[in-house]
Amino acid sequence: MLTNPNTLGLFEDHILEITQAVHAAGGLMYYDGANANALMGNSRPGDMGFDLMHLNLHKTFSIPHGGGGAGAGPIGVAERFVEFLPTPVARRDGRGEYRLDFERPKSIGPMRSFWSNFAHVVRALTYVYANGGEGLTKISQLAVLNANYVRVAVKGFLETPYDEPCRHEFIASAQALKRATGVRALDIAKALLDRGYHAPTIYFPLLVPECIMIEPTETESKETLDEFIAALREIVETAKSDPAAIMNAPVNTVVGRIDETRAARQPDLRWGS
Ligand SMILES: *Cc1c(COP(=O)(O)O)cnc(C)c1O
């Protein structure tokens, strides 16, 4: 199972060699659709040698992610695996009407959650139709453009360990800043909360120390990207002159800095006292 572009936001240059090597050893390749934002309409996992894949509707197709409820992930397979798909399969008959087809001798059989999260699938389909093929293609192109715009600006004041064009996301690191000032990726994320930003993913992927993953998506304008870059730059500058100001963040939110170890070890889940 691979995601491409990978979690560093980099397209795997050797993807064909990788999938061929796995196939040669008798394996199948599963495509994790987590990063489909980067390639919708622009390249196809099937052409890279993948056999089956899912789309994370809650990542790429406008479905609520997290607190609002479960995600959904429809699965697609290469032509040669269609006969094994679960039953029933919706088919259009000779009169143009949809029917459920149960007559599939090689099918793996019915699945309990066949309909998936139906409302999510309808919403995602609406998003797909509303944007159309051209729209989805452009969404990916804008997501990639936006990520590279922010990447090039951010490398002026934070390390970017993979200094090459990225896809929809890139990795910055606060390791040098931490050595110089004690301010960590976590502190930067908290300081962003104070400035009105949803904190980015931090400490993931694990292979980059003090990692900050930045994925602006296609929906941001140049103005909002510039504001975000300015906020991040100001945080890094403040960290150098007054590290405590960043380490104490957030101070503008309803709940301030919590003791994360205590929160995990002694969770208090009741409202009030
Ligand atoms: C988000 C992500 C996942 C997890 O997907 P969810 O459906 O949101 O749980 C898996 N792999 C990668 C690479 C991801 O980015």
PDB file of N, CA and C in Angstrom, residues 1-81:
ATOM      1  N   MET A   1       0.853  -1.191   0.000  1.00  0.00           N
ATOM      2  CA  MET A   1       0.000   0.000   0.000  1.00  0.00           C
ATOM      3  C   MET A   1       0.887   1.238   0.000  1.00  0.00           C
ATOM      4  N   LEU A   2       0.612   2.126  -0.920  1.00  0.00           N
ATOM      5  CA  LEU A   2       1.399   3.354  -1.037  1.00  0.00           C
ATOM      6  C   LEU A   2       0.456   4.512  -1.304  1.00  0.00           C
ATOM      7  N   THR A   3       0.889   5.685  -0.859  1.00  0.00           N
ATOM      8  CA  THR A   3       0.205   6.881  -1.311  1.00  0.00           C
ATOM      9  C   THR A   3       1.184   7.667  -2.170  1.00  0.00           C
ATOM     10  N   ASN A   4       0.686   8.212  -3.254  1.00  0.00           N
ATOM     11  CA  ASN A   4       1.539   8.946  -4.185  1.00  0.00           C
ATOM     12  C   ASN A   4       0.761  10.146  -4.714  1.00  0.00           C
ATOM     13  N   PRO A   5       1.206  11.378  -4.509  1.00  0.00           N
ATOM     14  CA  PRO A   5       2.430  11.762  -3.838  1.00  0.00           C
ATOM     15  C   PRO A   5       2.457  11.276  -2.386  1.00  0.00           C
ATOM     16  N   ASN A   6       3.674  11.093  -1.882  1.00  0.00           N
ATOM     17  CA  ASN A   6       3.825  10.540  -0.543  1.00  0.00           C
ATOM     18  C   ASN A   6       3.542  11.600   0.525  1.00  0.00           C
ATOM     19  N   THR A   7       3.754  11.223   1.767  1.00  0.00           N
ATOM     20  CA  THR A   7       3.386  12.091   2.880  1.00  0.00           C
ATOM     21  C   THR A   7       4.302  13.310   2.995  1.00  0.00           C
ATOM     22  N   LEU A   8       5.402  13.314   2.257  1.00  0.00           N
ATOM     23  CA  LEU A   8       6.243  14.507   2.192  1.00  0.00           C
ATOM     24  C   LEU A   8       5.746  15.454   1.096  1.00  0.00           C
ATOM     25  N   GLY A   9       4.700  15.044   0.391  1.00  0.00           N
ATOM     26  CA  GLY A   9       4.204  15.862  -0.719  1.00  0.00           C
ATOM     27  C   GLY A   9       5.005  15.662  -1.991  1.00  0.00           C
ATOM     28  N   LEU A  10       5.825  14.601  -2.033  1.00  0.00           N
ATOM     29  CA  LEU A  10       6.681  14.370  -3.213  1.00  0.00           C
ATOM     30  C   LEU A  10       6.143  13.214  -4.045  1.00  0.00           C
ATOM     31  N   PHE A  11       6.139  13.410  -5.351  1.00  0.00           N
ATOM     32  CA  PHE A  11       5.708  12.353  -6.267  1.00  0.00           C
ATOM     33  C   PHE A  11       6.814  11.310  -6.360  1.00  0.00           C
ATOM     34  N   GLU A  12       6.441  10.038  -6.228  1.00  0.00           N
ATOM     35  CA  GLU A  12       7.439   8.958  -6.292  1.00  0.00           C
ATOM     36  C   GLU A  12       7.915   8.780  -7.730  1.00  0.00           C
ATOM     37  N   ASP A  13       9.146   9.225  -7.993  1.00  0.00           N
ATOM     38  CA  ASP A  13       9.681   9.144  -9.359  1.00  0.00           C
ATOM     39  C   ASP A  13       9.796   7.710  -9.858  1.00  0.00           C
ATOM     40  N   HIS A  14       9.988   6.758  -8.925  1.00  0.00           N
ATOM     41  CA  HIS A  14      10.231   5.364  -9.337  1.00  0.00           C
ATOM     42  C   HIS A  14       8.990   4.506  -9.164  1.00  0.00           C
ATOM     43  N   ILE A  15       7.824   5.146  -9.257  1.00  0.00           N
ATOM     44  CA  ILE A  15       6.603   4.401  -8.937  1.00  0.00           C
ATOM     45  C   ILE A  15       6.409   3.188  -9.861  1.00  0.00           C
ATOM     46  N   LEU A  16       6.760   3.325 -11.152  1.00  0.00           N
ATOM     47  CA  LEU A  16       6.563   2.179 -12.056  1.00  0.00           C
ATOM     48  C   LEU A  16       7.485   1.020 -11.680  1.00  0.00           C
ATOM     49  N   GLU A  17       8.726   1.352 -11.321  1.00  0.00           N
ATOM     50  CA  GLU A  17       9.652   0.281 -10.890  1.00  0.00           C
ATOM     51  C   GLU A  17       9.140  -0.397  -9.626  1.00  0.00           C
ATOM     52  N   ILE A  18       8.589   0.410  -8.718  1.00  0.00           N
ATOM     53  CA  ILE A  18       8.091  -0.143  -7.449  1.00  0.00           C
ATOM     54  C   ILE A  18       6.922  -1.092  -7.709  1.00  0.00           C
ATOM     55  N   THR A  19       5.954  -0.636  -8.487  1.00  0.00           N
ATOM     56  CA  THR A  19       4.780  -1.488  -8.704  1.00  0.00           C
ATOM     57  C   THR A  19       5.152  -2.729  -9.518  1.00  0.00           C
ATOM     58  N   GLN A  20       6.105  -2.575 -10.463  1.00  0.00           N
ATOM     59  CA  GLN A  20       6.530  -3.747 -11.241  1.00  0.00           C
ATOM     60  C   GLN A  20       7.229  -4.773 -10.347  1.00  0.00           C
ATOM     61  N   ALA A  21       8.058  -4.287  -9.425  1.00  0.00           N
ATOM     62  CA  ALA A  21       8.780  -5.217  -8.536  1.00  0.00           C
ATOM     63  C   ALA A  21       7.795  -5.985  -7.664  1.00  0.00           C
ATOM     64  N   VAL A  22       6.764  -5.299  -7.182  1.00  0.00           N
ATOM     65  CA  VAL A  22       5.772  -5.969  -6.333  1.00  0.00           C
ATOM     66  C   VAL A  22       4.972  -6.988  -7.154  1.00  0.00           C
ATOM     67  N   HIS A  23       4.585  -6.587  -8.362  1.00  0.00           N
ATOM     68  CA  HIS A  23       3.849  -7.520  -9.224  1.00  0.00           C
ATOM     69  C   HIS A  23       4.712  -8.743  -9.564  1.00  0.00           C
ATOM     70  N   ALA A  24       6.000  -8.500  -9.823  1.00  0.00           N
ATOM     71  CA  ALA A  24       6.902  -9.612 -10.179  1.00  0.00           C
ATOM     72  C   ALA A  24       7.003 -10.621  -9.037  1.00  0.00           C
ATOM     73  N   ALA A  25       6.824 -10.135  -7.811  1.00  0.00           N
ATOM     74  CA  ALA A  25       6.888 -11.035  -6.651  1.00  0.00           C
ATOM     75  C   ALA A  25       5.516 -11.619  -6.315  1.00  0.00           C
ATOM     76  N   GLY A  26       4.534 -11.362  -7.182  1.00  0.00           N
ATOM     77  CA  GLY A  26       3.207 -11.944  -6.978  1.00  0.00           C
ATOM     78  C   GLY A  26       2.294 -11.106  -6.104  1.00  0.00           C
ATOM     79  N   GLY A  27       2.698  -9.894  -5.785  1.00  0.00           N
ATOM     80  CA  GLY A  27       1.871  -9.035  -4.928  1.00  0.00           C
ATOM     81  C   GLY A  27       0.954  -8.125  -5.723  1.00  0.00           C
ATOM     82  N   LEU A  28       0.062  -7.473  -5.017  1.00  0.00           N
ATOM     83  CA  LEU A  28      -0.805  -6.462  -5.613  1.00  0.00           C
ATOM     84  C   LEU A  28      -0.454  -5.114  -4.986  1.00  0.00           C
ATOM     85  N   MET A  29      -0.771  -4.055  -5.703  1.00  0.00           N
ATOM     86  CA  MET A  29      -0.487  -2.717  -5.193  1.00  0.00           C
ATOM     87  C   MET A  29      -1.791  -1.990  -4.872  1.00  0.00           C
ATOM     88  N   TYR A  30      -1.892  -1.549  -3.632  1.00  0.00           N
ATOM     89  CA  TYR A  30      -3.071  -0.807  -3.190  1.00  0.00           C
ATOM     90  C   TYR A  30      -2.695   0.671  -3.098  1.00  0.00           C
ATOM     91  N   TYR A  31      -3.525   1.518  -3.693  1.00  0.00           N
ATOM     92  CA  TYR A  31      -3.255   2.956  -3.675  1.00  0.00           C
ATOM     93  C   TYR A  31      -4.079   3.623  -2.578  1.00  0.00           C
ATOM     94  N   ASP A  32      -3.385   4.230  -1.631  1.00  0.00           N
ATOM     95  CA  ASP A  32      -4.050   4.992  -0.570  1.00  0.00           C
ATOM     96  C   ASP A  32      -4.401   6.363  -1.155  1.00  0.00           C
ATOM     97  N   GLY A  33      -5.692   6.634  -1.312  1.00  0.00           N
ATOM     98  CA  GLY A  33      -6.132   7.867  -1.968  1.00  0.00           C
ATOM     99  C   GLY A  33      -6.019   9.119  -1.118  1.00  0.00           C
ATOM    100  N   ALA A  34      -5.274   9.030  -0.006  1.00  0.00           N
ATOM    101  CA  ALA A  34      -5.200  10.148   0.932  1.00  0.00           C
ATOM    102  C   ALA A  34      -4.734  11.447   0.274  1.00  0.00           C
ATOM    103  N   ASN A  35      -3.899  11.346  -0.744  1.00  0.00           N
ATOM    104  CA  ASN A  35      -3.324  12.542  -1.339  1.00  0.00           C
ATOM    105  C   ASN A  35      -3.837  12.803  -2.753  1.00  0.00           C
ATOM    106  N   ALA A  36      -5.062  12.392  -3.001  1.00  0.00           N
ATOM    107  CA  ALA A  36      -5.630  12.560  -4.344  1.00  0.00           C
ATOM    108  C   ALA A  36      -5.815  14.028  -4.722  1.00  0.00           C
ATOM    109  N   ASN A  37      -5.841  14.917  -3.748  1.00  0.00           N
ATOM    110  CA  ASN A  37      -5.908  16.362  -4.048  1.00  0.00           C
ATOM    111  C   ASN A  37      -4.847  16.769  -5.061  1.00  0.00           C
ATOM    112  N   ALA A  38      -3.719  16.067  -4.993  1.00  0.00           N
ATOM    113  CA  ALA A  38      -2.583  16.486  -5.804  1.00  0.00           C
ATOM    114  C   ALA A  38      -2.711  16.030  -7.247  1.00  0.00           C
ATOM    115  N   LEU A  39      -3.549  15.055  -7.532  1.00  0.00           N
ATOM    116  CA  LEU A  39      -3.494  14.533  -8.899  1.00  0.00           C
ATOM    117  C   LEU A  39      -4.818  14.314  -9.619  1.00  0.00           C
ATOM    118  N   MET A  40      -5.922  14.639  -8.970  1.00  0.00           N
ATOM    119  CA  MET A  40      -7.214  14.481  -9.655  1.00  0.00           C
ATOM    120  C   MET A  40      -7.168  15.078 -11.062  1.00  0.00           C
ATOM    121  N   GLY A  41      -7.546  14.279 -12.031  1.00  0.00           N
ATOM    122  CA  GLY A  41      -7.618  14.786 -13.400  1.00  0.00           C
ATOM    123  C   GLY A  41      -6.270  14.981 -14.066  1.00  0.00           C
ATOM    124  N   ASN A  42      -5.190  14.771 -13.322  1.00  0.00           N
ATOM    125  CA  ASN A  42      -3.861  15.029 -13.870  1.00  0.00           C
ATOM    126  C   ASN A  42      -3.038  13.761 -14.058  1.00  0.00           C
ATOM    127  N   SER A  43      -3.231  12.778 -13.178  1.00  0.00           N
ATOM    128  CA  SER A  43      -2.589  11.487 -13.423  1.00  0.00           C
ATOM    129  C   SER A  43      -3.426  10.410 -12.743  1.00  0.00           C
ATOM    130  N   ARG A  44      -3.231   9.149 -13.198  1.00  0.00           N
ATOM    131  CA  ARG A  44      -4.117   8.070 -12.767  1.00  0.00           C
ATOM    132  C   ARG A  44      -3.332   6.963 -12.073  1.00  0.00           C
ATOM    133  N   PRO A  45      -3.762   6.597 -10.862  1.00  0.00           N
ATOM    134  CA  PRO A  45      -3.075   5.517 -10.145  1.00  0.00           C
ATOM    135  C   PRO A  45      -2.999   4.226 -10.971  1.00  0.00           C
ATOM    136  N   GLY A  46      -4.015   3.948 -11.796  1.00  0.00           N
ATOM    137  CA  GLY A  46      -3.968   2.736 -12.629  1.00  0.00           C
ATOM    138  C   GLY A  46      -2.768   2.748 -13.562  1.00  0.00           C
ATOM    139  N   ASP A  47      -2.446   3.929 -14.110  1.00  0.00           N
ATOM    140  CA  ASP A  47      -1.291   4.037 -15.008  1.00  0.00           C
ATOM    141  C   ASP A  47       0.022   3.842 -14.259  1.00  0.00           C
ATOM    142  N   MET A  48      -0.002   4.054 -12.936  1.00  0.00           N
ATOM    143  CA  MET A  48       1.224   3.878 -12.141  1.00  0.00           C
ATOM    144  C   MET A  48       1.401   2.409 -11.752  1.00  0.00           C
ATOM    145  N   GLY A  49       0.407   1.577 -12.078  1.00  0.00           N
ATOM    146  CA  GLY A  49       0.531   0.148 -11.789  1.00  0.00           C
ATOM    147  C   GLY A  49      -0.258  -0.308 -10.577  1.00  0.00           C
ATOM    148  N   PHE A  50      -1.107   0.587 -10.043  1.00  0.00           N
ATOM    149  CA  PHE A  50      -1.894   0.169  -8.875  1.00  0.00           C
ATOM    150  C   PHE A  50      -3.068  -0.706  -9.313  1.00  0.00           C
ATOM    151  N   ASP A  51      -3.437  -1.652  -8.435  1.00  0.00           N
ATOM    152  CA  ASP A  51      -4.509  -2.599  -8.737  1.00  0.00           C
ATOM    153  C   ASP A  51      -5.834  -2.177  -8.131  1.00  0.00           C
ATOM    154  N   LEU A  52      -5.794  -1.581  -6.968  1.00  0.00           N
ATOM    155  CA  LEU A  52      -7.027  -1.111  -6.345  1.00  0.00           C
ATOM    156  C   LEU A  52      -6.725   0.086  -5.449  1.00  0.00           C
ATOM    157  N   MET A  53      -7.764   0.845  -5.152  1.00  0.00           N
ATOM    158  CA  MET A  53      -7.555   2.079  -4.393  1.00  0.00           C
ATOM    159  C   MET A  53      -8.857   2.522  -3.746  1.00  0.00           C
ATOM    160  N   HIS A  54      -8.724   3.415  -2.785  1.00  0.00           N
ATOM    161  CA  HIS A  54      -9.914   4.095  -2.270  1.00  0.00           C
ATOM    162  C   HIS A  54      -9.714   5.600  -2.417  1.00  0.00           C
ATOM    163  N   LEU A  55     -10.806   6.323  -2.331  1.00  0.00           N
ATOM    164  CA  LEU A  55     -10.753   7.784  -2.260  1.00  0.00           C
ATOM    165  C   LEU A  55     -11.239   8.183  -0.878  1.00  0.00           C
ATOM    166  N   ASN A  56     -10.458   8.987  -0.160  1.00  0.00           N
ATOM    167  CA  ASN A  56     -10.910   9.480   1.146  1.00  0.00           C
ATOM    168  C   ASN A  56     -11.838  10.669   0.872  1.00  0.00           C
ATOM    169  N   LEU A  57     -13.129  10.393   0.827  1.00  0.00           N
ATOM    170  CA  LEU A  57     -14.077  11.474   0.474  1.00  0.00           C
ATOM    171  C   LEU A  57     -13.956  12.645   1.428  1.00  0.00           C
ATOM    172  N   HIS A  58     -13.596  12.366   2.673  1.00  0.00           N
ATOM    173  CA  HIS A  58     -13.457  13.416   3.680  1.00  0.00           C
ATOM    174  C   HIS A  58     -12.161  14.196   3.515  1.00  0.00           C
ATOM    175  N   LYS A  59     -11.305  13.780   2.601  1.00  0.00           N
ATOM    176  CA  LYS A  59     -10.096  14.558   2.353  1.00  0.00           C
ATOM    177  C   LYS A  59     -10.195  15.321   1.045  1.00  0.00           C
ATOM    178  N   THR A  60     -10.645  14.667   0.019  1.00  0.00           N
ATOM    179  CA  THR A  60     -10.571  15.268  -1.306  1.00  0.00           C
ATOM    180  C   THR A  60     -11.927  15.753  -1.815  1.00  0.00           C
ATOM    181  N   PHE A  61     -13.027  15.238  -1.287  1.00  0.00           N
ATOM    182  CA  PHE A  61     -14.324  15.520  -1.902  1.00  0.00           C
ATOM    183  C   PHE A  61     -15.318  16.177  -0.953  1.00  0.00           C
ATOM    184  N   SER A  62     -14.820  17.053  -0.088  1.00  0.00           N
ATOM    185  CA  SER A  62     -15.627  18.008   0.678  1.00  0.00           C
ATOM    186  C   SER A  62     -16.469  17.409   1.804  1.00  0.00           C
ATOM    187  N   ILE A  63     -16.188  16.175   2.198  1.00  0.00           N
ATOM    188  CA  ILE A  63     -16.949  15.553   3.278  1.00  0.00           C
ATOM    189  C   ILE A  63     -16.354  15.980   4.630  1.00  0.00           C
ATOM    190  N   PRO A  64     -17.192  16.175   5.657  1.00  0.00           N
ATOM    191  CA  PRO A  64     -16.645  16.556   6.962  1.00  0.00           C
ATOM    192  C   PRO A  64     -15.579  15.578   7.444  1.00  0.00           C
ATOM    193  N   HIS A  65     -14.542  16.121   8.053  1.00  0.00           N
ATOM    194  CA  HIS A  65     -13.411  15.312   8.488  1.00  0.00           C
ATOM    195  C   HIS A  65     -13.314  15.450  10.000  1.00  0.00           C
ATOM    196  N   GLY A  66     -13.349  14.348  10.718  1.00  0.00           N
ATOM    197  CA  GLY A  66     -13.184  14.432  12.159  1.00  0.00           C
ATOM    198  C   GLY A  66     -14.503  14.659  12.857  1.00  0.00           C
ATOM    199  N   GLY A  67     -14.492  15.482  13.907  1.00  0.00           N
ATOM    200  CA  GLY A  67     -15.608  15.682  14.824  1.00  0.00           C
ATOM    201  C   GLY A  67     -16.994  15.479  14.248  1.00  0.00           C
ATOM    202  N   GLY A  68     -17.245  15.899  13.007  1.00  0.00           N
ATOM    203  CA  GLY A  68     -18.582  15.804  12.436  1.00  0.00           C
ATOM    204  C   GLY A  68     -19.032  14.403  12.127  1.00  0.00           C
ATOM    205  N   GLY A  69     -18.148  13.445  12.082  1.00  0.00           N
ATOM    206  CA  GLY A  69     -18.618  12.091  11.808  1.00  0.00           C
ATOM    207  C   GLY A  69     -17.636  11.278  10.998  1.00  0.00           C
ATOM    208  N   ALA A  70     -18.068  10.111  10.690  1.00  0.00           N
ATOM    209  CA  ALA A  70     -17.185   9.163  10.015  1.00  0.00           C
ATOM    210  C   ALA A  70     -16.820   9.643   8.627  1.00  0.00           C
ATOM    211  N   GLY A  71     -15.683   9.212   8.157  1.00  0.00           N
ATOM    212  CA  GLY A  71     -15.311   9.448   6.768  1.00  0.00           C
ATOM    213  C   GLY A  71     -15.959   8.408   5.878  1.00  0.00           C
ATOM    214  N   ALA A  72     -15.617   8.434   4.611  1.00  0.00           N
ATOM    215  CA  ALA A  72     -16.119   7.424   3.692  1.00  0.00           C
ATOM    216  C   ALA A  72     -15.080   7.222   2.592  1.00  0.00           C
ATOM    217  N   GLY A  73     -14.965   5.993   2.144  1.00  0.00           N
ATOM    218  CA  GLY A  73     -13.944   5.713   1.142  1.00  0.00           C
ATOM    219  C   GLY A  73     -14.363   4.686   0.127  1.00  0.00           C
ATOM    220  N   PRO A  74     -15.004   5.122  -0.965  1.00  0.00           N
ATOM    221  CA  PRO A  74     -15.351   4.177  -2.020  1.00  0.00           C
ATOM    222  C   PRO A  74     -14.082   3.564  -2.630  1.00  0.00           C
ATOM    223  N   ILE A  75     -14.189   2.292  -2.987  1.00  0.00           N
ATOM    224  CA  ILE A  75     -13.025   1.559  -3.499  1.00  0.00           C
ATOM    225  C   ILE A  75     -13.184   1.314  -4.991  1.00  0.00           C
ATOM    226  N   GLY A  76     -12.122   1.502  -5.716  1.00  0.00           N
ATOM    227  CA  GLY A  76     -12.120   1.209  -7.141  1.00  0.00           C
ATOM    228  C   GLY A  76     -11.046   0.179  -7.442  1.00  0.00           C
ATOM    229  N   VAL A  77     -11.279  -0.624  -8.485  1.00  0.00           N
ATOM    230  CA  VAL A  77     -10.306  -1.660  -8.845  1.00  0.00           C
ATOM    231  C   VAL A  77     -10.007  -1.576 -10.342  1.00  0.00           C
ATOM    232  N   ALA A  78      -8.862  -2.122 -10.719  1.00  0.00           N
ATOM    233  CA  ALA A  78      -8.524  -2.231 -12.134  1.00  0.00           C
ATOM    234  C   ALA A  78      -9.500  -3.210 -12.801  1.00  0.00           C
ATOM    235  N   GLU A  79      -9.682  -3.038 -14.090  1.00  0.00           N
ATOM    236  CA  GLU A  79     -10.629  -3.845 -14.876  1.00  0.00           C
ATOM    237  C   GLU A  79     -10.526  -5.349 -14.553  1.00  0.00           C
ATOM    238  N   ARG A  80      -9.290  -5.829 -14.411  1.00  0.00           N
ATOM    239  CA  ARG A  80      -9.094  -7.271 -14.239  1.00  0.00           C
ATOM    240  C   ARG A  80      -9.612  -7.806 -12.903  1.00  0.00           C
ATOM    241  N   PHE A  81     -10.002  -6.912 -11.989  1.00  0.00           N
ATOM    242  CA  PHE A  81     -10.529  -7.366 -10.693  1.00  0.00           C
ATOM    243  C   PHE A  81     -12.029  -7.121 -10.535  1.00  0.00           C
TER     244      PHE A  81
END
